[in-house]
Amino acid sequence: MADQHTPGSLVLTFFGAYGRELTPSGRLPIAALIRLLGAVGVDAPAVRSAVSRLKRRGLLEAGAPEGARADAGYALSPAAAQLLADGDRRIYQRPVPDGRWLVAVFSVPESERDRRHLLRSRLGRLGFGNAAPGVWVAPSHLAEETRHTLRRLELAEYVDLFLGTHEGFRPSAETAARWWDLESIAARHRDFLAVHEPVLAALESDGPTAESGYAAYLRALDAWRQLRYADPGLPDAVLPPHWPGTRSEQVFGELHKQLHEPGARYAASRLAPG
């Protein structure tokens, strides 16, 4: 399966990679967003549509960037800024397991089925495995992000969170295979490697242009960001042998090292028309 890059995901990925730092306010003209997303194949109508959807979701706010008319630019909302700050930890930091697990126990009244569905969906997207009805489990390093997410979505009142250790009675590797679809997660790592490992190999022989390096990095970051939410960062002890996530993490780390800063220079050069 090839990388899935939607316009909305690429807009958020761009803000996470560069948009927060391009101007003092973090607010960018829509024309600049169109130029910068055009480098990864997103046309102007798709950018405008994605920005409108993100605004309706409360993730972008409209206003005036420096030197622009009052309705010309967009910046991250406070909720989106927190979302990306939480994402930074997932994307750029390998968690060190501390032997503990985060357990979410929830109960939602039958009259609020939509909230129950949202809660299940969001716990799954955060990387929780479903241990039993109303009981979800994740590595302990997801605790802070989970609290932020549940508060942001006004779901905290339905959930109790606990931190503890697994005391049996089945081997942890066996329980992990029941609670998470490890085969599917491994397949996504292999897909990432199939697309982005050749990009890394090409860097060793042919240096990219400013635009192609920026585009390659943004696509890799967008794919890695989605993958890091599918893979919660389970301890090595509960993963199958030869886990492909080890290599995909190495590949993304090297792409970040080689392409992030050149991409930042390219993005800054495209901020103003020229």
PDB file of N, CA and C in Angstrom, residues 15 17 39-40 68 103 109 121 134 151 161 243-244 249:
ATOM      1  N   PHE A  15       2.630  22.613   8.797  1.00  0.00           N
ATOM      2  CA  PHE A  15       2.677  23.510   9.958  1.00  0.00           C
ATOM      3  C   PHE A  15       3.562  22.915  11.049  1.00  0.00           C
ATOM      4  N   ALA A  17       6.128  20.890  10.638  1.00  0.00           N
ATOM      5  CA  ALA A  17       7.534  20.888  10.226  1.00  0.00           C
ATOM      6  C   ALA A  17       8.115  22.288  10.163  1.00  0.00           C
ATOM      7  N   ALA A  39       4.400  22.231  -4.016  1.00  0.00           N
ATOM      8  CA  ALA A  39       5.632  21.464  -4.218  1.00  0.00           C
ATOM      9  C   ALA A  39       5.444  19.984  -3.939  1.00  0.00           C
ATOM     10  N   VAL A  40       4.396  19.615  -3.207  1.00  0.00           N
ATOM     11  CA  VAL A  40       4.121  18.198  -2.953  1.00  0.00           C
ATOM     12  C   VAL A  40       2.862  17.743  -3.687  1.00  0.00           C
ATOM     13  N   ALA A  68      -0.221  41.747   5.471  1.00  0.00           N
ATOM     14  CA  ALA A  68      -1.253  41.240   4.572  1.00  0.00           C
ATOM     15  C   ALA A  68      -2.608  41.789   4.971  1.00  0.00           C
ATOM     16  N   VAL A 103      -3.800   2.380  31.500  1.00  0.00           N
ATOM     17  CA  VAL A 103      -5.090   1.705  31.330  1.00  0.00           C
ATOM     18  C   VAL A 103      -6.204   2.743  31.362  1.00  0.00           C
ATOM     19  N   PRO A 109     -23.018   6.667  28.952  1.00  0.00           N
ATOM     20  CA  PRO A 109     -24.440   6.318  28.952  1.00  0.00           C
ATOM     21  C   PRO A 109     -24.942   5.943  27.561  1.00  0.00           C
ATOM     22  N   SER A 121     -12.935   5.528  19.080  1.00  0.00           N
ATOM     23  CA  SER A 121     -12.155   5.884  17.903  1.00  0.00           C
ATOM     24  C   SER A 121     -10.886   6.630  18.275  1.00  0.00           C
ATOM     25  N   GLY A 134     -14.707  -1.710  27.218  1.00  0.00           N
ATOM     26  CA  GLY A 134     -14.529  -0.569  28.098  1.00  0.00           C
ATOM     27  C   GLY A 134     -13.166  -0.472  28.745  1.00  0.00           C
ATOM     28  N   ARG A 151      -9.245  15.886  27.205  1.00  0.00           N
ATOM     29  CA  ARG A 151      -9.747  17.202  27.625  1.00  0.00           C
ATOM     30  C   ARG A 151     -10.162  18.039  26.415  1.00  0.00           C
ATOM     31  N   LEU A 161      -8.101   6.936  34.176  1.00  0.00           N
ATOM     32  CA  LEU A 161      -6.798   6.490  33.695  1.00  0.00           C
ATOM     33  C   LEU A 161      -5.988   5.945  34.866  1.00  0.00           C
ATOM     34  N   TRP A 243      11.406  -6.974  13.981  1.00  0.00           N
ATOM     35  CA  TRP A 243      10.360  -5.962  13.850  1.00  0.00           C
ATOM     36  C   TRP A 243      10.799  -4.879  12.865  1.00  0.00           C
ATOM     37  N   PRO A 244      10.035  -4.632  11.771  1.00  0.00           N
ATOM     38  CA  PRO A 244      10.470  -3.665  10.753  1.00  0.00           C
ATOM     39  C   PRO A 244      10.457  -2.222  11.221  1.00  0.00           C
ATOM     40  N   GLU A 249      12.357   3.424  11.638  1.00  0.00           N
ATOM     41  CA  GLU A 249      12.742   4.537  12.502  1.00  0.00           C
ATOM     42  C   GLU A 249      14.125   5.061  12.126  1.00  0.00           C
TER      43      GLU A 249
END
